[in-house]
Short mmCIF file of C-alpha atoms in Angstrom, two decimals:
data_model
loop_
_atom_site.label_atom_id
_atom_site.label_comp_id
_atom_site.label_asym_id
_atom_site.label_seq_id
_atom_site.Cartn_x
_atom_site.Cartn_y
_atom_site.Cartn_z
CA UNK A 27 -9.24 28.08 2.27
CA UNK A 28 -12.10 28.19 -0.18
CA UNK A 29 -15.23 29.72 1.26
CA UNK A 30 -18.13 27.01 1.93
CA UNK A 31 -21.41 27.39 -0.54
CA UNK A 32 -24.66 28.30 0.88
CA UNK A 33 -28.23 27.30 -0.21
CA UNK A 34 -28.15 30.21 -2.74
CA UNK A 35 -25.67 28.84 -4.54
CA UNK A 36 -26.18 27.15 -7.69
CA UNK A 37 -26.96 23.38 -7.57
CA UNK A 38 -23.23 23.13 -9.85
CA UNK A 39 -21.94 24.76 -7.12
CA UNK A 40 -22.65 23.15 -3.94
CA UNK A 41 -21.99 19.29 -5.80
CA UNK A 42 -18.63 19.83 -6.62
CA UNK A 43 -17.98 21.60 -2.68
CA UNK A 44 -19.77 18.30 -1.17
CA UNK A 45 -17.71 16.15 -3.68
CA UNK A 46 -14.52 17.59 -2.32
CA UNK A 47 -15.45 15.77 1.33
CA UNK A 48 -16.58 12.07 0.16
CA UNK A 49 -14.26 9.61 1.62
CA UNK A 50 -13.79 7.14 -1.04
CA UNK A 51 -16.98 4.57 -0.13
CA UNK A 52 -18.41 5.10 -2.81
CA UNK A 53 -17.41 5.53 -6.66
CA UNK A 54 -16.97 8.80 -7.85
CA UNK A 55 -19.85 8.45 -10.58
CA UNK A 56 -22.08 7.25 -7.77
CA UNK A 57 -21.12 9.46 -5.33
CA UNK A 58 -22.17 12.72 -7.66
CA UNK A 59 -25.54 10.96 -8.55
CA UNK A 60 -26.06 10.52 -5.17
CA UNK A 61 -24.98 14.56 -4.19
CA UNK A 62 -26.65 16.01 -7.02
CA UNK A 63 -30.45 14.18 -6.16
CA UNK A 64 -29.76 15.02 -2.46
CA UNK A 65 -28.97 18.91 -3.31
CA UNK A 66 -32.04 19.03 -5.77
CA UNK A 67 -34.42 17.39 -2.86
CA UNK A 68 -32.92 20.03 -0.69
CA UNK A 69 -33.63 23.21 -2.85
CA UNK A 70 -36.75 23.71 -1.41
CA UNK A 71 -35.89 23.30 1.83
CA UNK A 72 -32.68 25.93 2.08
CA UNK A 73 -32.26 25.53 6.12
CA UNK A 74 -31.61 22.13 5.85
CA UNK A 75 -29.68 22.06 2.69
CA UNK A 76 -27.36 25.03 4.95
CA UNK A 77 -27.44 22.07 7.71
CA UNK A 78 -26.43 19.87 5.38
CA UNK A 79 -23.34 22.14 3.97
CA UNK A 80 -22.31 23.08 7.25
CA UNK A 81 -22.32 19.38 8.60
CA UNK A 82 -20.16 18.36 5.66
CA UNK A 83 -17.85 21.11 4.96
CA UNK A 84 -17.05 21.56 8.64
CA UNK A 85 -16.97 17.41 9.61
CA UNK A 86 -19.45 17.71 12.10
CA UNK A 87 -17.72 20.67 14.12
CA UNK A 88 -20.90 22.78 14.39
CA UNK A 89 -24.64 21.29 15.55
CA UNK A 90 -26.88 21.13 12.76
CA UNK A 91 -30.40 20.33 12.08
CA UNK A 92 -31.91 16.92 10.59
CA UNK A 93 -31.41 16.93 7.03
CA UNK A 94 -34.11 15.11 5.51
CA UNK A 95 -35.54 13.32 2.38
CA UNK A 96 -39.07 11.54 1.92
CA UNK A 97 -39.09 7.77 3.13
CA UNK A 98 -40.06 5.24 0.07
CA UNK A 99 -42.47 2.37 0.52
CA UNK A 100 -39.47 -0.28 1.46
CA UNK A 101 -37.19 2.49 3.28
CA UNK A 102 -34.75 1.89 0.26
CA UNK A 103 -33.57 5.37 -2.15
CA UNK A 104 -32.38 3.94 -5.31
CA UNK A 105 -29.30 5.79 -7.30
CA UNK A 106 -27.80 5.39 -10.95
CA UNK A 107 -29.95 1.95 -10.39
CA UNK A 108 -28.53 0.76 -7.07
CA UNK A 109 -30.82 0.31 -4.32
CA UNK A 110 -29.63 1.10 -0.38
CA UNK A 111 -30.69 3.12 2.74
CA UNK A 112 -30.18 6.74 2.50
CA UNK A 113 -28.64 7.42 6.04
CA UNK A 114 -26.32 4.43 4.92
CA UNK A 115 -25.69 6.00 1.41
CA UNK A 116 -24.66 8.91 2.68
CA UNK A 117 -23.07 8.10 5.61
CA UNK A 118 -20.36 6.33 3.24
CA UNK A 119 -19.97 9.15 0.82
CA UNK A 120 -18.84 11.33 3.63
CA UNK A 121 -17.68 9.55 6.90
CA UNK A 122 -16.89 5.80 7.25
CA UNK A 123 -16.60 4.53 3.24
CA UNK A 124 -16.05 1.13 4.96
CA UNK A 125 -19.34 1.00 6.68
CA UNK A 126 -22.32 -1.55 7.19
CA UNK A 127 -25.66 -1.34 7.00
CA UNK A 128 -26.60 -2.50 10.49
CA UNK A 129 -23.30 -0.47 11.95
CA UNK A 130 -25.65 3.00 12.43
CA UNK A 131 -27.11 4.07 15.43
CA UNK A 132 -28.64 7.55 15.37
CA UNK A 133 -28.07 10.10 17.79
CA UNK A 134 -30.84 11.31 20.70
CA UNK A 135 -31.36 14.56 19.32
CA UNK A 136 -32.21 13.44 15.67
CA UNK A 137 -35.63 13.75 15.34
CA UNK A 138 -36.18 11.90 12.16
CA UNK A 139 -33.97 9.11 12.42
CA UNK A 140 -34.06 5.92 9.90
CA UNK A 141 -35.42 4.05 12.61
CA UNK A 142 -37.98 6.04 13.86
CA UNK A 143 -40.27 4.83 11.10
CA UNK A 144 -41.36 8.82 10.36
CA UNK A 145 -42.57 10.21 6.87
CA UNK A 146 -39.20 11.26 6.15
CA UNK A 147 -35.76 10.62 6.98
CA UNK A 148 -32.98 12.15 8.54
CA UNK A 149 -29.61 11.66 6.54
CA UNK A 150 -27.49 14.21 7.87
CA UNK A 151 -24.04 11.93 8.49
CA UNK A 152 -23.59 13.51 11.66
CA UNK A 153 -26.95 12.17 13.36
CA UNK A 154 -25.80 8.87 13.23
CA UNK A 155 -22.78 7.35 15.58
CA UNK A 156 -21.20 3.99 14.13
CA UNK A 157 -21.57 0.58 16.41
CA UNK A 158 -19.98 -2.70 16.03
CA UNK A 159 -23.02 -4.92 14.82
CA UNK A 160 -23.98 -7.68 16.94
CA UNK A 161 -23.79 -10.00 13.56
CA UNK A 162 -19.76 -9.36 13.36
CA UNK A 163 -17.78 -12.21 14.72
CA UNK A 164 -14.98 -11.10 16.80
CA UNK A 165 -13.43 -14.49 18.13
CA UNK A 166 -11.29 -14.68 14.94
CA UNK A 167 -10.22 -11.44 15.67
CA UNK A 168 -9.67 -12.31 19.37
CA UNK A 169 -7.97 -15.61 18.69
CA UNK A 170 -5.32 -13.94 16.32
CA UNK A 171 -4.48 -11.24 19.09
CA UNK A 172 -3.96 -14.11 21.52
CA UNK A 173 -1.87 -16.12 19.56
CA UNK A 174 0.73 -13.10 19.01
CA UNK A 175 0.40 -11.88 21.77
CA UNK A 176 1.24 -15.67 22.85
CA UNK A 177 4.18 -15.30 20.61
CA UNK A 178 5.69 -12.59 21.98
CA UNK A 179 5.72 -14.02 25.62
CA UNK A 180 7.84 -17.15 23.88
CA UNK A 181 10.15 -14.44 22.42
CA UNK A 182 9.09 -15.11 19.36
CA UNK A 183 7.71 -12.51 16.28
CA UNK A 184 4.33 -12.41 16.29
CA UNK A 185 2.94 -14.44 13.28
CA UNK A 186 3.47 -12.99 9.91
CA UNK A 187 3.07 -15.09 6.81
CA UNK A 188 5.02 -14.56 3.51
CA UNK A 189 4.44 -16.51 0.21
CA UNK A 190 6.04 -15.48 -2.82
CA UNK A 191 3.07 -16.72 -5.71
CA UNK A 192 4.58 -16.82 -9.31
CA UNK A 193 7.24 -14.20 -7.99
CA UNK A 194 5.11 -12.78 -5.52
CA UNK A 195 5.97 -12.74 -2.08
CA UNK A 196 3.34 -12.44 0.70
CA UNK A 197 3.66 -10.53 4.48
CA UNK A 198 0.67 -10.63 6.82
CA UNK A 199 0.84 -9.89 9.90
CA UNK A 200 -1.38 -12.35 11.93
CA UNK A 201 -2.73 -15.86 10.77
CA UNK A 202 -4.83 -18.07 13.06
CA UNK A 203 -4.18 -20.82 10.21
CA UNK A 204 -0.52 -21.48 10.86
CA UNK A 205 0.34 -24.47 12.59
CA UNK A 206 3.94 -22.81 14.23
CA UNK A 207 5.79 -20.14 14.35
CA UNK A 208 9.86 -19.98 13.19
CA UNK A 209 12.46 -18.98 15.35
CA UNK A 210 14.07 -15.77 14.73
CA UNK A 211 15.68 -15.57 11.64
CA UNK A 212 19.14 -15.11 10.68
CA UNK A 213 20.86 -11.87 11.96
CA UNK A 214 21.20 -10.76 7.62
CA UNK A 215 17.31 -11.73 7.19
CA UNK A 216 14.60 -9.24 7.68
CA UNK A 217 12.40 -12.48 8.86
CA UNK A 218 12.49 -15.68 9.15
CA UNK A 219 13.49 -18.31 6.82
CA UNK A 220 11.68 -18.66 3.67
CA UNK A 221 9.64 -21.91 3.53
CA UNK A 222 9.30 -22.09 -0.61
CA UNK A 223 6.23 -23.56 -2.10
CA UNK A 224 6.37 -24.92 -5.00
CA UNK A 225 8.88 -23.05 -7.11
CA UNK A 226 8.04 -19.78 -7.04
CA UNK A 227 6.04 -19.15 -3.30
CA UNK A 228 7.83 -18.11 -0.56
CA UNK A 229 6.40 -18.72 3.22
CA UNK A 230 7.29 -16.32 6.35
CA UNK A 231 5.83 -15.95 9.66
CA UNK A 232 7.20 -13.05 11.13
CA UNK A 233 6.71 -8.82 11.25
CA UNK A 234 8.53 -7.34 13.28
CA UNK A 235 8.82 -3.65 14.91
CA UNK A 236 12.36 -1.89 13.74
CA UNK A 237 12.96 -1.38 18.15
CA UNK A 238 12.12 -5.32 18.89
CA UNK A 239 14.18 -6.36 15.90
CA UNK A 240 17.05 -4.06 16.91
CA UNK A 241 17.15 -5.50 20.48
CA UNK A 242 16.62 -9.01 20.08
CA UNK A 243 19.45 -8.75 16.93
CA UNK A 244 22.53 -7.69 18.59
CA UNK A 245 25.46 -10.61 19.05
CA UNK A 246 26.19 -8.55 22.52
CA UNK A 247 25.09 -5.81 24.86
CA UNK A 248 27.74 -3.68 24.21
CA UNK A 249 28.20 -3.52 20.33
CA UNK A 250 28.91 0.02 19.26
CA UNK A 251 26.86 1.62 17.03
CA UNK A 252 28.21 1.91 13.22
CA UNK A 253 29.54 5.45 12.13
CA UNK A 254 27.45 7.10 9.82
CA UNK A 255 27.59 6.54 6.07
CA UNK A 256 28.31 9.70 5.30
CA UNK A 257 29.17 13.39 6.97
CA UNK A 258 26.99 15.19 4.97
CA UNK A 259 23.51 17.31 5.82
CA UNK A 260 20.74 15.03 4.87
CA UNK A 261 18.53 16.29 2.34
CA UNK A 262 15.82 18.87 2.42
CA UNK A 263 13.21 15.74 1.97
CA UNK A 264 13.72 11.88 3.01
CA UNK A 265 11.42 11.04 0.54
CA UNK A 266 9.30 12.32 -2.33
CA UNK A 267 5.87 10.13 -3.26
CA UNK A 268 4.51 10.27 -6.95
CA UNK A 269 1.04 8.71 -7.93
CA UNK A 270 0.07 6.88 -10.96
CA UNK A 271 -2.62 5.32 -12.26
CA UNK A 272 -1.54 2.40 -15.41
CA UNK A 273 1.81 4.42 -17.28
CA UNK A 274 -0.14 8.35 -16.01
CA UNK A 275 1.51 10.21 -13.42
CA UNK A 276 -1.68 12.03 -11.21
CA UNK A 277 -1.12 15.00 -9.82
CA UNK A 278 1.80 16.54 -8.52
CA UNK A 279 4.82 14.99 -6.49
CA UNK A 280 4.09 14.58 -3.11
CA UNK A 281 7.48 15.63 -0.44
CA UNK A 282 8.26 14.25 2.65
CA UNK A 283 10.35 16.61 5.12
CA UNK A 284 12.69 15.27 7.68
CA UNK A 285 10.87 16.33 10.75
CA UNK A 286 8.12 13.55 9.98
CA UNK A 287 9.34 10.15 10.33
CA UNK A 288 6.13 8.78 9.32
CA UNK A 289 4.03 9.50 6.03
CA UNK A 290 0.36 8.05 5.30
CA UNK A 291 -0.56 7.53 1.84
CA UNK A 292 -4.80 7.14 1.78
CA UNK A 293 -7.11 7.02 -0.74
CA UNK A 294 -9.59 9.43 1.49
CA UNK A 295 -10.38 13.21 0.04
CA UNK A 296 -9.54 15.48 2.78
CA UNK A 297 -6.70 17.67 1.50
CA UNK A 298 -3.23 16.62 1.90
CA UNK A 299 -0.75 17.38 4.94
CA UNK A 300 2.69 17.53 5.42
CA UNK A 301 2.43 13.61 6.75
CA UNK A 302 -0.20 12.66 4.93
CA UNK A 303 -0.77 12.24 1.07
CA UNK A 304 -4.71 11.44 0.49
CA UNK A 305 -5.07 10.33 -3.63
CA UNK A 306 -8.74 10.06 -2.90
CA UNK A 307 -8.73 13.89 -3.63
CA UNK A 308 -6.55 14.03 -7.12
CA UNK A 309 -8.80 14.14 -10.43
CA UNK A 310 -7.68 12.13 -13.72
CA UNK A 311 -9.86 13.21 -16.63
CA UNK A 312 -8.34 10.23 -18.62
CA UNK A 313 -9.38 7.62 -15.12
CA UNK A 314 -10.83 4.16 -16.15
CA UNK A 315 -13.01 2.25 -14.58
CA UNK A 316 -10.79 -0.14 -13.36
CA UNK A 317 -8.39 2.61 -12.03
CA UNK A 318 -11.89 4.27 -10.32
CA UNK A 319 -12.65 1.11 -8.88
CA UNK A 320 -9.74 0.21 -7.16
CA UNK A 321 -9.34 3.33 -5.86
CA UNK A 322 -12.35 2.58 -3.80
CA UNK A 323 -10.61 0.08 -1.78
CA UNK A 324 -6.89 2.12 -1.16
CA UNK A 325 -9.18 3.20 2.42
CA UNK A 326 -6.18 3.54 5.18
CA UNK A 327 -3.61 2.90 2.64
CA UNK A 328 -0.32 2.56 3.90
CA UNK A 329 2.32 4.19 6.16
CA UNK A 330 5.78 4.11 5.72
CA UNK A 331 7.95 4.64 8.79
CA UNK A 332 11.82 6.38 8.10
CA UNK A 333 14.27 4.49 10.76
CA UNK A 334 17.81 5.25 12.02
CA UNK A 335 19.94 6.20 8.96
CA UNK A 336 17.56 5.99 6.26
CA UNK A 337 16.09 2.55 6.63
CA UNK A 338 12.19 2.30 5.48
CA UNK A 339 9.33 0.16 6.88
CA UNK A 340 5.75 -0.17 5.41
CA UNK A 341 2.64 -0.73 7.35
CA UNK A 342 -0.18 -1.65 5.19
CA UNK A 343 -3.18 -0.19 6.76
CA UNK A 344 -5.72 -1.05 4.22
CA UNK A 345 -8.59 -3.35 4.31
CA UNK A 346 -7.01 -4.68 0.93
CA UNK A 347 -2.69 -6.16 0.57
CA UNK A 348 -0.51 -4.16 -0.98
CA UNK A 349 1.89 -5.22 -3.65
CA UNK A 350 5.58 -3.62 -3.31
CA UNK A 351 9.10 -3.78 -5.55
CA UNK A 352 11.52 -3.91 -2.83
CA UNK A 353 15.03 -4.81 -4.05
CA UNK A 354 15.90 -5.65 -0.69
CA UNK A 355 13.48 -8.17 0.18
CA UNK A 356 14.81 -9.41 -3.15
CA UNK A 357 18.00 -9.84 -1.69
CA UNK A 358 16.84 -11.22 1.62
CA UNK A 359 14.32 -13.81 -0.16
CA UNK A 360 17.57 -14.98 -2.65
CA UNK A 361 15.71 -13.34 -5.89
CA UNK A 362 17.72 -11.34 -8.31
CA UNK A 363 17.07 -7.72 -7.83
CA UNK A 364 13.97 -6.59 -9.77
CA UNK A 365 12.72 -10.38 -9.59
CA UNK A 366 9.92 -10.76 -7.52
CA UNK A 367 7.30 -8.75 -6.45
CA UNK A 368 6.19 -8.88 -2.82
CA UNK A 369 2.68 -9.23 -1.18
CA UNK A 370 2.14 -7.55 1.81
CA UNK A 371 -1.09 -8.30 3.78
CA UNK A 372 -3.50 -6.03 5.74
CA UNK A 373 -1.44 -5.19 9.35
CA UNK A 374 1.80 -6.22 8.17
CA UNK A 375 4.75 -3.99 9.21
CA UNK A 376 7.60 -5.37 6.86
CA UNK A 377 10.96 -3.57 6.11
CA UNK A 378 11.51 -2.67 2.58
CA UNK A 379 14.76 -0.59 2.68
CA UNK A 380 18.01 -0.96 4.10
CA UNK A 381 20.61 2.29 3.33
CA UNK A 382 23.90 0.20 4.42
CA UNK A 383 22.84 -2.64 2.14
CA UNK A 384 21.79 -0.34 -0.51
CA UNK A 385 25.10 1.49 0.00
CA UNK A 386 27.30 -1.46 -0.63
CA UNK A 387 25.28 -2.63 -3.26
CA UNK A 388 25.80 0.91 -5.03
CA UNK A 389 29.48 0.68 -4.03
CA UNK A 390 30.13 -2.80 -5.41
CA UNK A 391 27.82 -2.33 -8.92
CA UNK A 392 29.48 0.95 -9.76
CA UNK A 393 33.17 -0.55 -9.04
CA UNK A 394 32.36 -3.61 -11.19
CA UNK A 395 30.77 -1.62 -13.94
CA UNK A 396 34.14 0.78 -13.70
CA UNK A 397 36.53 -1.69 -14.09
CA UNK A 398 34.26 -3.48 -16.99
CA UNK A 399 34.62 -0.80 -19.02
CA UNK A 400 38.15 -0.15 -17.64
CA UNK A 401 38.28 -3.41 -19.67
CA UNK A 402 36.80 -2.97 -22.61
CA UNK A 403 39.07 -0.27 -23.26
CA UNK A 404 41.71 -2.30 -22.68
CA UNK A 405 40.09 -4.97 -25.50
CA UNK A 406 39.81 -2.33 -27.56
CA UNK A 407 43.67 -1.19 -27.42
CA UNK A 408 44.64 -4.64 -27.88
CA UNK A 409 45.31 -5.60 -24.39
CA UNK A 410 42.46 -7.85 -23.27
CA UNK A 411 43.24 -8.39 -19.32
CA UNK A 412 42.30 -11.68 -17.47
CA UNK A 413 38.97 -12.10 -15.32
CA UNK A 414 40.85 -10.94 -12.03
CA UNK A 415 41.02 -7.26 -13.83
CA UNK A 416 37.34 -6.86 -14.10
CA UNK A 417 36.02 -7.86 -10.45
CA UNK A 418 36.16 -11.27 -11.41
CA UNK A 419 34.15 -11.11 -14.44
CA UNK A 420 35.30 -12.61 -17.31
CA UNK A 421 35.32 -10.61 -21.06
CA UNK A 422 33.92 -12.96 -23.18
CA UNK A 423 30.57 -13.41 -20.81
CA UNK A 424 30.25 -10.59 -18.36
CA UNK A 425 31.89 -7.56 -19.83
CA UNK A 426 29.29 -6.26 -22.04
CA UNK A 427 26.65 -6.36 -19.39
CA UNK A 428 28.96 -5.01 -16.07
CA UNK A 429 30.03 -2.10 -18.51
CA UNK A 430 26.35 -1.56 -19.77
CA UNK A 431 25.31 -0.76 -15.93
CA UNK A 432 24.31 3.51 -15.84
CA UNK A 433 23.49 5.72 -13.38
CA UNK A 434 19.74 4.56 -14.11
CA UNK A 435 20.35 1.46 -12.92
CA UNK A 436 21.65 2.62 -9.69
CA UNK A 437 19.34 4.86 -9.27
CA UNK A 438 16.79 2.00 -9.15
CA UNK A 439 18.27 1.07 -5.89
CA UNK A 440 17.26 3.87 -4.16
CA UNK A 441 13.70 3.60 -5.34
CA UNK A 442 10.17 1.77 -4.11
CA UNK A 443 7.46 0.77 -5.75
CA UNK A 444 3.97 0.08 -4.48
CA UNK A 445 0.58 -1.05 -6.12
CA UNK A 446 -2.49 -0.93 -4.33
CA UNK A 447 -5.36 -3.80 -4.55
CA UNK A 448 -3.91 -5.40 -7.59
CA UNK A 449 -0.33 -7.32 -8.47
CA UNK A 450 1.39 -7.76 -11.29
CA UNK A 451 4.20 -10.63 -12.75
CA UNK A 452 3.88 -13.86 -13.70
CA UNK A 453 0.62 -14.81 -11.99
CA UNK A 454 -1.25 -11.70 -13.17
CA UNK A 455 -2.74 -10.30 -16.36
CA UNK A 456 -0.66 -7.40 -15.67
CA UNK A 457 2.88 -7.89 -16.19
CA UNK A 458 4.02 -4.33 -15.31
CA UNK A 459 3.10 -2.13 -12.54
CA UNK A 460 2.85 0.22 -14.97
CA UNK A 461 -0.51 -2.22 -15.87
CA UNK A 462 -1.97 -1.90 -12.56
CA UNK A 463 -4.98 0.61 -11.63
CA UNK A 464 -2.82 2.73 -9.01
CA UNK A 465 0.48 2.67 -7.60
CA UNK A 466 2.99 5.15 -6.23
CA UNK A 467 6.92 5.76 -6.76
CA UNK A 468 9.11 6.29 -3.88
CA UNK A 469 12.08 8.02 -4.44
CA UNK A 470 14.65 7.96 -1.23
CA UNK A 471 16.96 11.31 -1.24
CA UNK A 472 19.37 9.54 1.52
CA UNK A 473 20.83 7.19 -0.94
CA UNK A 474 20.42 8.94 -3.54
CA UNK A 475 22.87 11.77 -1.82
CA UNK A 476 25.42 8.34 -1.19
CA UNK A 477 24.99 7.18 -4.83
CA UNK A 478 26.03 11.19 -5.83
CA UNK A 479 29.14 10.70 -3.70
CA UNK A 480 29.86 7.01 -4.90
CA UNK A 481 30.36 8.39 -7.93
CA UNK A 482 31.97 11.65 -7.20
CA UNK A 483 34.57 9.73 -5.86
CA UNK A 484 34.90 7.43 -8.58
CA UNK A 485 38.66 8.30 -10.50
CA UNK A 486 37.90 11.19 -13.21
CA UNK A 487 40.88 10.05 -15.25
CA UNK A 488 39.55 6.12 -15.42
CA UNK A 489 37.33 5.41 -18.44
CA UNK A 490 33.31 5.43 -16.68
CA UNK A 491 31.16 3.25 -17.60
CA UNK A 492 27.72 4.05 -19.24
CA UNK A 493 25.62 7.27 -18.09
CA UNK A 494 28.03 7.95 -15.21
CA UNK A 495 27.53 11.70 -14.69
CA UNK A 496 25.37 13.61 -12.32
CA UNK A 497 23.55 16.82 -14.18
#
């Protein structure tokens, strides 16, 4: 762990350590103008400046002094030409990037608090607790709890609402506007039946916990559970996570080990765990503004959960929806796989993987692709078979494409995609993901170890279709 500066340090020196602990409230541009005038104010002052290291670099562990700058004639410190309160400035940069201005209450032993109207004033983060203003409205807040918690007494999901706009489909997980709440869904669906709006928006009202869903989907109390997909060790890691911002990967690939269930992917800056991947740390010297901007509002991010065989779940814990490339709520919203891209709202807990349906979609695709170019060969020898011979597909319109189908394109299957803040398709400027400001790539190992053995046990002496080897 790298030693913490002290206030002998250069100025260069104690930025860039106080930079490493801002949590994301703030832009990066701002949040250096903002460290760099503090440190300078406090050069003069080295026991406070040591306060103010301490209290950072240690998050408030250790009591520290008041930490303080000279009040201006409206109480206001202006920065790169934004005006705010300094305990509020600060208090963003490094503890609640979400905060409000009347949300701070200082502590009894800061002498020097905003509010007690002195000569100067205390900014030291950890002088100040955070309280819910009196100004917040809570009934809507209130209301929404009731109403699924209403829901759930019925036997009903609690409300979630899906919509898919321009081939976007939308998951929240609570909505005081909807008028009723669907039944459960069919046993195949992962909630309940799309309501389509207009021709491209898809309506749902349901998010469910994998346990709940589990129990309240069985056709009877004693169905056995299914055998296993396959006998083999499960990989070293269920998942691995890379970060990009527009076509740039950022930083390195991020692993997920078996023995954690559950990773968080954040946009904070405290360094990364085995659980938890936090972006707001990784530097880009090629970032843009829009790319620096929306990292701003990643905040909780997401989690996503690992269930029973290899199944995956995302909870979006951010302030701001989440946009995710699920070919599996493809499937279960009747899209074509790669079709639609799916909105999933603050709160929403929405499943975005399922391994058996995966596996039988790997199974199926690499049979039909097999026996396409099984006959092409065929074609080419002379002997063009009937449609029966090829899965059903007949030469003259599905050959070509069945036989094109690689190991790339199966791969796909076992991947996730995930944009934060901003979409892409139809209804967006950006028509990639690779156009959005940041996103991540999931790779699952678990089907990715079935897709190896799909194909290992695919007949070596049949003609394989396009890209069908393993390095």
């Amino acid at each position: 762990m790298t030693q913490a500066p002290t206030s002998n340090d250069a100025c260069l020196s104690i930025v860039h350590s106080l930079m490493c602990h801002r949590q994301g409230g703030e832009s990066e541009s701002f949040a250096k103008r903002a460290i760099e005038s503090l440190v300078k104010k406090l050069k003069e002052k080295r026991d406070e400046l040591d306060s103010l290291i301490t209290a950072i670099t240690t998050s408030g562990a250790h009591s520290t002094k008041c930490v303080t700058i000279q009040r201006t004639l409206d109480g206001r410190l202006q920065v790169a030409g934004r005006k705010g309160f300094p305990h509020v400035i600060y208090a963003r940069i490094w503890r609640w990037p979400d905060l409000h201005k009347n949300e701070l209450k200082h502590c009894k032993f800061c002498h020097y608090a905003f509010d007690l109207k002195q000569d100067s004033v205390c900014v030291n983060p950890y002088h100040y607790e955070r309280v819910v203003s009196p100004g917040i409205d809570l009934s809507g807040l209130n209301i929404q709890h009731a109403a699924a918690a209403s829901a759930m007494s019925h036997g009903l999901p609690s409300p979630m609402s899906d919509s898919f706009g321009g081939q976007v489909a939308a998951h929240v997980s609570q909505s005081p506007a909807l008028s009723s709440i669907n039944a459960f869904p069919p046993r195949s669906s992962m909630s309940a039946t799309a309501t389509w709006v207009g021709n491209n928006t898809a309506t749902y009202t349901s998010s469910q916990d994998p346990q709940f869903w589990n129990n309240n989907h069985m056709q009877s109390s004693d169905v056995q559970p299914l055998p296993p997909l396959t006998n083999q060790n499960p990989p070293e890691f269920w998942c691995t996570i890379t970060y990009f911002e527009l076509d740039q990967q950022v930083g390195e690939t991020f692993k997920v080990p078996y023995s954690y269930a559950r990773v968080t992917v954040d946009g904070y800056t405290d360094p990364s765990s085995l659980d938890r991947f936090c972006l707001g740390q990784l530097s880009n010297v090629h970032r843009t503004e829009t790319s620096d901007k929306a990292r701003l509002h990643i905040g909780k991010g997401v989690q996503l959960d690992y269930n029973g065989e290899g199944d995956v779940w995302i909870r979006c814990v951010s302030d701001h929806s989440v946009f995710v490339q699920s070919y599996y709520l493809d499937r279960e919203a009747g899209r074509q796989p790669g079709d639609a891209v799916h909105k999933i709202y603050p709160s929403a807990y929405i499943k975005v993987f399922d391994i058996r349906q995966c596996h039988r979609q790997m199974q199926e695709q690499a049979a039909t692709a097999q026996a396409a170019a099984a006959a092409q060969a065929a074609a080419v020898a002379g002997n063009v078979p009937g449609p029966a011979s090829v899965g059903g597909i007949a030469p003259a319109v599905g050959l070509s494409a069945a036989a094109g189908i690689g190991v790339d394109d199966l791969r796909r299957l076992c991947i996730l995609r995930l944009s934060f803040v901003k979409g892409w398709g139809p209804d967006y400027p950006r028509h990639s993901i690779k156009e959005t400001p940041c996103w991540i790539e999931v790779q699952l190992h678990r089907p990715l170890q079935l897709l190896d053995e799909v194909l290992q046990t695919m007949p070596i002496n049949e003609p394989r279709p396009r890209g069908f080897f393993l390095g």
